[in-house]
Amino acid sequence: MNPPLRTLAVLAVSALSVAGTVAACAPGSSAPPAATSAQPGAAPVRTDAAALGNVTLTVWDQEVRGGQAAQMKQLNAAFEAKYPNIKLNRVSRSFDDLNTTLRLALSGNEPPDVVEANNGRSSMGAFVKAGQLRPLDAYAEAYGWKQRYPQSVLRYSSYSADGKLFGEGNLYGLPQVGEVVGVFYNGAKLAELGLQPPKTWPDFETALATAKAAGEVPLQLGNLDKWPAIHVFGTVQSRVVPAAQISTLAFGRKGASWNTPENTTAAEQLAGWVDKGYFNKGFNGQGYDPAWQAFGKGEGVFMIAGTWLLADLQQALGKDLGFMLPPGTTAGGPPVATGGTGLPFAITAKSPNPDAAAAYIDFITNAAAMKVLTSTGNLPVADTAQQTVPAGPQQDVFSAFGTVTAKDGLVPYLDYATPTFADTLGAALQDLLAKKQTPQEFLATLEKDYKTFAESNG
């Protein structure tokens, strides 16, 4: 997802967990690859963008929020200034709108040149299977992307040519940002409650109970779009389920099961939070944007969400905003959090301007771009340790990302598991939180989707 991030911790980006990924969305086409799509990247590439003649590149992105929009506007202007022969036709849409329209656009005769394609099987995986995205390995070699990004990052945009294997094969995109799902908190409200940021998961639950007793909204959530609860459940799950099991489940590989005592414990805990009134009223009918906006206005003590909200929440709450990794079951335990990279920028297979498109992707992901991302309140996925940020929420985010990646603590977004798992899990969580399914029924729903795909996918 777009994600979405003191004393700066040294970040070993090369240690980024092989499990980390980004949330997936609606299923894509299952049509076989076009006959000409197997070798679109085989021709010699040209890296001198100034010598490409007059070109208009159509770019679709979902960088619409404050800090995200700011970095994209700044980088686009710099690109056009450097290459006046290349004009950018930018189309920006919300995350949900982009995923709704992108599939149709890619199946047409004149798709955009560059698109942000969700990494998961239901989006990028489906587009690869349909032959709609161009493999970028030749450009990665020409521009040195494999030196810029470690394999542990590049694998999040890698698929086999048939779209079956996620995490290996051809490279199909480059992300700009890193992501980690953690706990935003309102420091002023914690102080009013006589609380410190919790050091352990039991402390966190105690803080929720204290906030509820004081008449505060303990946890802000907007789950109308279904996917936000996936991040909340993933956070709860990773307190009790071994990270290796989560990775197997989230990558849709054989060898794990949703029907385990640990997953049952996680589902029961999440459902129990509803019983205890820890969420805001009507959370299943509230949109994601209204939820974080309400948190920014002081409605809620905590919010489990991704670092892509940093710029907007910092603007709203200022020094009162804090961010932390989800605390472990015991103090000092190894950090574990859901996360990975933002949506990668990909080149469509039918683009008539692949060299210009690759030059654009290279420009918005180079070292100078990482500095722009930092200055606009985003979390760069590369060169993170080289950035200088002020003390406060941004430093909290950089430090958290550095800690969890350096210690291989990232686990994947759960909706990567199968091409239909985003819909399956999102709907099942709505039912669990609305008490329309028991924890056991909830897990049985997930198990059916997961097992069907894992067994058929080899």
Short mmCIF file of C-alpha atoms in Angstrom, two decimals:
data_model
loop_
_atom_site.label_atom_id
_atom_site.label_comp_id
_atom_site.label_asym_id
_atom_site.label_seq_id
_atom_site.Cartn_x
_atom_site.Cartn_y
_atom_site.Cartn_z
CA MET A 1 0.00 0.00 0.00
CA ASN A 2 1.39 3.35 -0.30
CA PRO A 3 2.39 3.25 2.00
CA PRO A 4 2.81 5.22 3.60
CA LEU A 5 7.39 7.44 7.92
CA ARG A 6 15.52 11.51 16.71
CA THR A 7 18.67 10.06 16.36
CA LEU A 8 18.71 8.43 13.02
CA ALA A 9 19.27 4.70 13.29
CA VAL A 10 21.70 3.22 10.83
CA LEU A 11 19.54 1.48 8.27
CA ALA A 12 20.76 -1.68 6.62
CA VAL A 13 18.36 -1.61 3.72
CA SER A 14 20.07 -4.66 2.31
CA ALA A 15 18.72 -6.55 5.30
CA LEU A 16 15.13 -5.76 4.38
CA SER A 17 13.09 -8.84 5.15
CA VAL A 18 12.41 -11.11 2.22
CA ALA A 19 8.92 -11.32 3.59
CA GLY A 20 8.01 -7.64 3.38
CA THR A 21 5.38 -6.68 0.85
CA VAL A 22 2.58 -4.20 0.23
CA ALA A 23 -1.15 -4.68 0.31
CA ALA A 24 -2.85 -6.14 -2.80
CA CYS A 25 -6.17 -5.19 -4.33
CA ALA A 26 -8.76 -6.41 -6.80
CA PRO A 27 -8.10 -9.45 -9.02
CA GLY A 28 -6.69 -8.85 -12.46
CA SER A 29 -7.06 -10.53 -15.81
CA SER A 30 -6.27 -14.22 -16.05
CA ALA A 31 -5.76 -14.08 -19.80
CA PRO A 32 -2.57 -15.71 -21.11
CA PRO A 33 0.36 -13.48 -22.03
CA ALA A 34 0.29 -11.95 -25.47
CA ALA A 35 2.57 -13.67 -27.92
CA THR A 36 4.84 -10.63 -28.20
CA SER A 37 5.11 -9.92 -24.48
CA ALA A 38 7.81 -12.44 -23.62
CA GLN A 39 10.69 -10.37 -25.05
CA PRO A 40 9.69 -6.69 -24.79
CA GLY A 41 12.81 -5.86 -22.82
CA ALA A 42 15.24 -7.77 -25.07
CA ALA A 43 15.99 -4.90 -27.51
CA PRO A 44 18.96 -2.60 -26.80
CA VAL A 45 18.03 0.20 -24.43
CA ARG A 46 18.82 3.89 -24.71
CA THR A 47 19.65 5.79 -21.52
CA ASP A 48 20.33 9.23 -23.01
CA ALA A 49 16.86 10.70 -22.43
CA ALA A 50 17.83 14.03 -23.98
CA ALA A 51 18.45 12.27 -27.30
CA LEU A 52 15.06 10.57 -27.52
CA GLY A 53 13.33 13.39 -29.38
CA ASN A 54 10.03 14.94 -28.35
CA VAL A 55 8.10 12.53 -26.18
CA THR A 56 4.93 12.76 -24.12
CA LEU A 57 4.84 10.29 -21.24
CA THR A 58 1.52 9.50 -19.61
CA VAL A 59 2.06 8.59 -15.96
CA TRP A 60 -0.59 7.19 -13.63
CA ASP A 61 0.18 7.36 -9.92
CA GLN A 62 -1.62 7.35 -6.58
CA GLU A 63 0.54 9.97 -4.88
CA VAL A 64 -2.40 12.17 -3.94
CA ARG A 65 -1.96 12.94 -0.22
CA GLY A 66 -0.02 15.95 1.01
CA GLY A 67 3.56 14.70 1.30
CA GLN A 68 3.14 12.19 -1.49
CA ALA A 69 1.71 14.75 -3.88
CA ALA A 70 4.42 17.26 -2.95
CA GLN A 71 7.32 14.95 -3.75
CA MET A 72 5.79 13.88 -7.05
CA LYS A 73 5.11 17.47 -8.13
CA GLN A 74 8.67 18.51 -7.26
CA LEU A 75 10.33 15.55 -8.98
CA ASN A 76 8.18 15.86 -12.10
CA ALA A 77 9.07 19.53 -12.45
CA ALA A 78 12.77 18.74 -12.05
CA PHE A 79 12.56 15.95 -14.63
CA GLU A 80 10.91 18.19 -17.22
CA ALA A 81 13.46 20.91 -16.52
CA LYS A 82 16.32 18.48 -17.12
CA TYR A 83 14.68 16.92 -20.18
CA PRO A 84 12.59 19.61 -21.91
CA ASN A 85 12.04 17.20 -24.80
CA ILE A 86 9.92 14.97 -22.54
CA LYS A 87 6.53 16.22 -21.43
CA LEU A 88 4.75 14.48 -18.56
CA ASN A 89 1.01 13.92 -18.70
CA ARG A 90 0.36 13.02 -15.08
CA VAL A 91 -2.90 11.38 -13.96
CA SER A 92 -3.13 11.03 -10.19
CA ARG A 93 -5.84 8.96 -8.56
CA SER A 94 -6.55 7.65 -5.08
CA PHE A 95 -5.28 4.17 -4.24
CA ASP A 96 -8.73 2.64 -4.65
CA ASP A 97 -9.58 4.56 -7.82
CA LEU A 98 -6.28 3.63 -9.43
CA ASN A 99 -6.81 -0.05 -8.78
CA THR A 100 -10.35 0.16 -10.13
CA THR A 101 -9.37 1.81 -13.42
CA LEU A 102 -5.89 0.44 -14.09
CA ARG A 103 -6.99 -3.02 -15.17
CA LEU A 104 -9.26 -1.64 -17.86
CA ALA A 105 -6.61 0.83 -19.02
CA LEU A 106 -3.95 -1.85 -19.36
CA SER A 107 -6.21 -4.03 -21.49
CA GLY A 108 -6.82 -1.17 -23.97
CA ASN A 109 -4.82 -0.26 -27.04
CA GLU A 110 -3.36 2.96 -25.60
CA PRO A 111 -2.51 2.37 -21.95
CA PRO A 112 -0.42 4.82 -19.91
CA ASP A 113 3.36 4.59 -20.31
CA VAL A 114 4.18 4.43 -16.60
CA VAL A 115 1.87 3.17 -13.86
CA GLU A 116 2.05 2.50 -10.17
CA ALA A 117 0.97 -1.12 -9.98
CA ASN A 118 0.22 -2.73 -6.63
CA ASN A 119 2.83 -5.44 -6.03
CA GLY A 120 0.39 -8.21 -5.14
CA ARG A 121 -0.83 -11.16 -7.15
CA SER A 122 -4.20 -9.61 -7.82
CA SER A 123 -2.62 -6.57 -9.47
CA MET A 124 0.99 -6.78 -10.64
CA GLY A 125 0.89 -10.57 -10.73
CA ALA A 126 -2.23 -10.54 -12.88
CA PHE A 127 -0.82 -7.86 -15.17
CA VAL A 128 2.38 -9.89 -15.64
CA LYS A 129 0.36 -13.01 -16.41
CA ALA A 130 -1.62 -11.08 -19.01
CA GLY A 131 1.56 -9.72 -20.63
CA GLN A 132 0.63 -6.14 -19.81
CA LEU A 133 3.84 -5.03 -18.07
CA ARG A 134 7.36 -4.85 -19.50
CA PRO A 135 10.21 -6.71 -17.78
CA LEU A 136 12.77 -4.14 -16.67
CA ASP A 137 15.87 -6.30 -16.26
CA ALA A 138 17.70 -4.69 -19.21
CA TYR A 139 17.07 -1.24 -17.73
CA ALA A 140 18.12 -2.43 -14.28
CA GLU A 141 21.41 -3.50 -15.80
CA ALA A 142 21.87 -0.28 -17.77
CA TYR A 143 21.03 2.06 -14.90
CA GLY A 144 22.58 0.05 -12.09
CA TRP A 145 19.33 -0.48 -10.22
CA LYS A 146 20.60 -3.71 -8.72
CA GLN A 147 23.35 -1.72 -7.02
CA ARG A 148 20.90 0.97 -5.91
CA TYR A 149 18.38 -1.51 -4.51
CA PRO A 150 19.23 -4.77 -2.74
CA GLN A 151 17.63 -7.96 -3.98
CA SER A 152 15.53 -8.03 -0.81
CA VAL A 153 13.77 -4.91 -2.15
CA LEU A 154 13.75 -5.81 -5.85
CA ARG A 155 12.06 -9.13 -5.16
CA TYR A 156 8.89 -7.31 -4.09
CA SER A 157 8.47 -6.26 -7.72
CA SER A 158 9.60 -9.56 -9.22
CA TYR A 159 7.54 -12.31 -10.82
CA SER A 160 8.11 -15.28 -13.06
CA ALA A 161 6.99 -14.52 -16.62
CA ASP A 162 3.77 -16.50 -16.13
CA GLY A 163 2.93 -14.53 -12.99
CA LYS A 164 2.87 -17.63 -10.82
CA LEU A 165 5.92 -17.13 -8.62
CA PHE A 166 6.03 -13.97 -6.55
CA GLY A 167 9.42 -12.77 -5.32
CA GLU A 168 11.63 -14.17 -8.07
CA GLY A 169 12.04 -13.98 -11.83
CA ASN A 170 11.88 -10.77 -13.88
CA LEU A 171 11.85 -7.27 -12.41
CA TYR A 172 8.68 -5.31 -13.23
CA GLY A 173 8.93 -2.09 -11.22
CA LEU A 174 10.78 0.15 -8.77
CA PRO A 175 9.32 1.66 -5.56
CA GLN A 176 10.18 5.05 -4.13
CA VAL A 177 9.26 4.58 -0.50
CA GLY A 178 9.60 2.13 2.33
CA GLU A 179 6.64 1.24 4.51
CA VAL A 180 6.03 -0.17 7.92
CA VAL A 181 2.73 -0.50 9.76
CA GLY A 182 3.04 0.65 13.32
CA VAL A 183 1.26 2.55 16.05
CA PHE A 184 0.66 6.29 15.73
CA TYR A 185 -0.20 7.90 19.05
CA ASN A 186 -1.30 11.27 20.36
CA GLY A 187 1.37 12.18 22.90
CA ALA A 188 -0.72 14.89 24.51
CA LYS A 189 -3.56 12.48 25.19
CA LEU A 190 -1.18 9.89 26.61
CA ALA A 191 0.18 12.53 28.99
CA GLU A 192 -3.33 13.49 30.06
CA LEU A 193 -4.00 9.84 30.84
CA GLY A 194 -0.76 9.57 32.81
CA LEU A 195 0.67 7.09 30.30
CA GLN A 196 3.92 6.61 28.44
CA PRO A 197 4.20 4.99 25.00
CA PRO A 198 3.76 1.30 25.80
CA LYS A 199 6.86 -0.90 25.87
CA THR A 200 5.08 -4.26 25.62
CA TRP A 201 1.89 -5.58 24.04
CA PRO A 202 0.24 -6.10 27.47
CA ASP A 203 1.11 -2.47 28.24
CA PHE A 204 -0.55 -1.44 24.97
CA GLU A 205 -3.75 -3.28 25.88
CA THR A 206 -3.68 -1.68 29.33
CA ALA A 207 -3.38 1.73 27.68
CA LEU A 208 -6.40 0.93 25.50
CA ALA A 209 -8.42 0.05 28.58
CA THR A 210 -7.28 3.19 30.39
CA ALA A 211 -8.26 5.36 27.42
CA LYS A 212 -11.67 3.74 27.21
CA ALA A 213 -12.31 4.23 30.92
CA ALA A 214 -11.42 7.92 30.55
CA GLY A 215 -13.96 8.41 27.78
CA GLU A 216 -11.43 8.60 24.96
CA VAL A 217 -11.49 6.68 21.68
CA PRO A 218 -8.69 4.16 22.24
CA LEU A 219 -8.21 3.13 18.59
CA GLN A 220 -9.24 5.08 15.53
CA LEU A 221 -10.24 2.90 12.55
CA GLY A 222 -12.07 3.43 9.29
CA ASN A 223 -12.87 0.06 7.70
CA LEU A 224 -15.45 0.90 5.05
CA ASP A 225 -12.85 0.09 2.38
CA LYS A 226 -12.16 -3.26 4.12
CA TRP A 227 -8.38 -3.26 3.68
CA PRO A 228 -7.56 -1.02 6.70
CA ALA A 229 -8.54 -3.79 9.14
CA ILE A 230 -6.06 -6.07 7.38
CA HIS A 231 -3.26 -3.93 8.79
CA VAL A 232 -4.78 -4.03 12.27
CA PHE A 233 -5.25 -7.79 12.19
CA GLY A 234 -1.75 -8.28 10.78
CA THR A 235 -0.33 -6.31 13.70
CA VAL A 236 -2.25 -8.37 16.24
CA GLN A 237 -1.38 -11.61 14.46
CA SER A 238 2.34 -10.91 14.41
CA ARG A 239 2.37 -10.70 18.21
CA VAL A 240 1.43 -14.40 18.50
CA VAL A 241 2.12 -16.14 15.16
CA PRO A 242 5.75 -16.91 14.17
CA ALA A 243 7.01 -14.63 11.42
CA ALA A 244 7.99 -17.56 9.21
CA GLN A 245 4.40 -18.85 9.25
CA ILE A 246 3.04 -15.42 8.34
CA SER A 247 5.46 -15.23 5.41
CA THR A 248 4.39 -18.63 4.10
CA LEU A 249 0.72 -17.70 4.35
CA ALA A 250 1.16 -14.23 2.85
CA PHE A 251 3.14 -15.47 -0.15
CA GLY A 252 0.58 -18.15 -0.88
CA ARG A 253 3.09 -20.98 -0.51
CA LYS A 254 2.32 -24.46 0.70
CA GLY A 255 3.28 -25.45 4.21
CA ALA A 256 1.16 -23.42 6.61
CA SER A 257 -2.43 -23.14 7.78
CA TRP A 258 -4.77 -20.46 9.02
CA ASN A 259 -6.45 -22.97 11.31
CA THR A 260 -3.92 -22.84 14.15
CA PRO A 261 -4.23 -22.01 17.84
CA GLU A 262 -2.05 -18.91 17.33
CA ASN A 263 -4.21 -17.49 14.55
CA THR A 264 -7.29 -18.26 16.64
CA THR A 265 -5.79 -16.29 19.51
CA ALA A 266 -5.17 -13.33 17.19
CA ALA A 267 -8.70 -13.38 15.79
CA GLU A 268 -10.18 -13.67 19.28
CA GLN A 269 -8.12 -10.74 20.52
CA LEU A 270 -9.21 -8.51 17.65
CA ALA A 271 -12.87 -9.45 18.13
CA GLY A 272 -12.45 -8.83 21.84
CA TRP A 273 -11.40 -5.26 21.16
CA VAL A 274 -14.81 -4.70 19.59
CA ASP A 275 -16.53 -6.12 22.67
CA LYS A 276 -14.50 -3.81 24.89
CA GLY A 277 -15.38 -0.74 22.82
CA TYR A 278 -11.81 0.08 21.87
CA PHE A 279 -12.72 1.27 18.35
CA ASN A 280 -14.61 4.41 17.41
CA LYS A 281 -18.35 4.00 16.86
CA GLY A 282 -19.36 3.01 13.35
CA PHE A 283 -15.80 2.11 12.33
CA ASN A 284 -16.95 -0.51 9.79
CA GLY A 285 -18.91 2.19 7.97
CA GLN A 286 -16.26 4.92 8.13
CA GLY A 287 -13.82 5.49 5.27
CA TYR A 288 -10.06 5.34 5.67
CA ASP A 289 -9.43 9.02 4.93
CA PRO A 290 -12.10 10.26 7.36
CA ALA A 291 -10.57 8.00 10.02
CA TRP A 292 -7.03 9.35 9.84
CA GLN A 293 -8.38 12.87 9.46
CA ALA A 294 -10.39 12.38 12.66
CA PHE A 295 -7.26 11.12 14.42
CA GLY A 296 -5.46 14.23 13.19
CA LYS A 297 -8.18 16.33 14.83
CA GLY A 298 -7.60 14.64 18.17
CA GLU A 299 -10.20 11.91 18.02
CA GLY A 300 -8.38 8.86 19.29
CA VAL A 301 -5.34 7.98 21.37
CA PHE A 302 -3.85 5.39 19.02
CA MET A 303 -4.14 4.47 15.35
CA ILE A 304 -2.58 1.37 13.79
CA ALA A 305 -1.59 2.44 10.29
CA GLY A 306 1.26 2.73 7.82
CA THR A 307 4.03 5.26 7.66
CA TRP A 308 2.56 6.75 4.46
CA LEU A 309 0.33 8.85 6.75
CA LEU A 310 3.27 10.57 8.42
CA ALA A 311 3.30 13.83 6.49
CA ASP A 312 -0.42 14.46 6.84
CA LEU A 313 -0.67 13.47 10.49
CA GLN A 314 2.40 15.48 11.40
CA GLN A 315 0.89 18.54 9.76
CA ALA A 316 -2.31 17.98 11.75
CA LEU A 317 -0.90 17.07 15.17
CA GLY A 318 2.58 18.58 15.11
CA LYS A 319 4.67 17.75 18.16
CA ASP A 320 1.84 15.75 19.70
CA LEU A 321 2.23 13.01 17.07
CA GLY A 322 4.29 9.98 17.91
CA PHE A 323 5.06 6.73 16.08
CA MET A 324 6.35 3.42 17.33
CA LEU A 325 6.77 -0.14 16.16
CA PRO A 326 4.11 -2.47 17.56
CA PRO A 327 5.53 -3.48 20.95
CA GLY A 328 6.49 -7.09 21.52
CA THR A 329 4.96 -9.45 24.00
CA THR A 330 7.94 -8.78 26.24
CA ALA A 331 10.24 -5.77 26.55
CA GLY A 332 13.31 -5.98 24.39
CA GLY A 333 11.94 -8.70 22.12
CA PRO A 334 12.84 -8.77 18.43
CA PRO A 335 10.82 -6.23 16.42
CA VAL A 336 8.15 -7.60 14.09
CA ALA A 337 5.90 -5.44 11.93
CA THR A 338 3.97 -5.61 8.69
CA GLY A 339 5.64 -3.68 5.90
CA GLY A 340 7.77 -3.55 2.79
CA THR A 341 7.78 -1.04 -0.05
CA GLY A 342 5.38 1.39 -1.61
CA LEU A 343 3.73 0.71 -4.94
CA PRO A 344 6.39 0.27 -7.63
CA PHE A 345 6.45 2.26 -10.85
CA ALA A 346 6.16 -0.04 -13.87
CA ILE A 347 6.26 0.34 -17.67
CA THR A 348 3.33 -0.98 -19.66
CA ALA A 349 4.05 -3.51 -22.38
CA LYS A 350 2.33 -1.42 -25.06
CA SER A 351 4.11 1.83 -24.23
CA PRO A 352 5.73 3.26 -27.38
CA ASN A 353 8.24 5.12 -25.18
CA PRO A 354 9.89 2.54 -22.92
CA ASP A 355 13.32 4.23 -22.93
CA ALA A 356 11.84 7.57 -21.85
CA ALA A 357 9.69 5.76 -19.29
CA ALA A 358 12.73 4.00 -17.84
CA ALA A 359 14.62 7.30 -17.68
CA TYR A 360 11.70 8.78 -15.72
CA ILE A 361 11.60 5.86 -13.26
CA ASP A 362 15.36 6.12 -12.81
CA PHE A 363 15.05 9.86 -12.10
CA ILE A 364 12.33 9.56 -9.45
CA THR A 365 14.20 6.80 -7.59
CA ASN A 366 17.79 8.07 -7.66
CA ALA A 367 19.78 9.44 -4.72
CA ALA A 368 18.59 13.02 -5.31
CA ALA A 369 15.00 11.80 -5.35
CA MET A 370 15.51 10.12 -1.97
CA LYS A 371 16.45 13.53 -0.53
CA VAL A 372 13.29 15.07 -2.01
CA LEU A 373 11.20 12.29 -0.48
CA THR A 374 12.77 12.98 2.90
CA SER A 375 12.21 16.74 2.66
CA THR A 376 8.51 16.22 1.88
CA GLY A 377 7.91 13.95 4.86
CA ASN A 378 8.10 10.59 3.12
CA LEU A 379 10.21 7.53 3.95
CA PRO A 380 12.73 6.75 1.18
CA VAL A 381 13.28 3.06 0.58
CA ALA A 382 16.96 3.61 -0.32
CA ASP A 383 19.73 5.74 1.20
CA THR A 384 17.60 6.09 4.33
CA ALA A 385 20.58 6.20 6.67
CA GLN A 386 22.10 9.05 4.67
CA GLN A 387 19.15 11.37 5.29
CA THR A 388 19.03 14.04 7.98
CA VAL A 389 15.69 14.54 9.68
CA PRO A 390 14.63 16.61 12.70
CA ALA A 391 13.73 15.12 16.06
CA GLY A 392 10.06 14.24 16.36
CA PRO A 393 7.64 12.06 14.43
CA GLN A 394 9.74 11.84 11.27
CA GLN A 395 12.76 10.71 13.23
CA ASP A 396 10.54 8.21 15.07
CA VAL A 397 9.51 6.74 11.71
CA PHE A 398 13.02 6.63 10.22
CA SER A 399 14.34 5.02 13.39
CA ALA A 400 11.53 2.46 13.46
CA PHE A 401 12.04 1.52 9.82
CA GLY A 402 15.78 1.24 10.38
CA THR A 403 15.31 -0.99 13.42
CA VAL A 404 12.82 -3.40 11.89
CA THR A 405 14.63 -3.75 8.57
CA ALA A 406 18.08 -4.12 10.11
CA LYS A 407 16.77 -6.98 12.23
CA ASP A 408 14.79 -8.68 9.43
CA GLY A 409 11.58 -7.96 11.28
CA LEU A 410 9.25 -7.10 8.38
CA VAL A 411 6.49 -9.56 7.55
CA PRO A 412 4.30 -9.37 4.42
CA TYR A 413 0.95 -7.75 3.94
CA LEU A 414 -1.50 -10.61 4.29
CA ASP A 415 -3.59 -9.83 1.23
CA TYR A 416 -0.73 -10.86 -1.04
CA ALA A 417 -1.55 -14.50 -0.44
CA THR A 418 -3.77 -15.25 -3.45
CA PRO A 419 -5.29 -13.30 -6.35
CA THR A 420 -8.58 -13.12 -4.45
CA PHE A 421 -7.30 -12.85 -0.89
CA ALA A 422 -7.66 -9.08 -0.59
CA ASP A 423 -11.40 -9.42 -1.12
CA THR A 424 -11.66 -12.60 0.94
CA LEU A 425 -9.75 -11.26 3.94
CA GLY A 426 -11.27 -7.79 3.80
CA ALA A 427 -14.83 -9.10 3.74
CA ALA A 428 -14.12 -11.72 6.39
CA LEU A 429 -12.63 -9.11 8.72
CA GLN A 430 -15.68 -6.90 8.32
CA ASP A 431 -17.82 -9.88 9.28
CA LEU A 432 -15.56 -10.78 12.23
CA LEU A 433 -15.61 -7.22 13.54
CA ALA A 434 -19.38 -7.00 13.02
CA LYS A 435 -19.81 -10.29 14.91
CA LYS A 436 -21.29 -11.98 11.84
CA GLN A 437 -18.55 -14.62 11.97
CA THR A 438 -16.87 -16.31 14.90
CA PRO A 439 -13.06 -16.39 14.96
CA GLN A 440 -13.21 -20.03 13.88
CA GLU A 441 -15.53 -19.25 10.96
CA PHE A 442 -13.33 -16.32 10.00
CA LEU A 443 -10.23 -18.53 9.83
CA ALA A 444 -12.08 -21.25 7.93
CA THR A 445 -12.95 -18.69 5.26
CA LEU A 446 -9.30 -17.71 4.91
CA GLU A 447 -8.12 -21.31 4.90
CA LYS A 448 -10.39 -22.25 2.01
CA ASP A 449 -9.07 -19.47 -0.25
CA TYR A 450 -5.44 -20.04 0.77
CA LYS A 451 -5.45 -23.82 0.39
CA THR A 452 -7.24 -23.73 -2.94
CA PHE A 453 -4.65 -21.40 -4.40
CA ALA A 454 -1.55 -22.89 -2.77
CA GLU A 455 -2.39 -26.40 -3.95
CA SER A 456 -3.20 -25.34 -7.51
CA ASN A 457 -0.20 -23.02 -7.85
CA GLY A 458 2.35 -25.75 -7.26
#
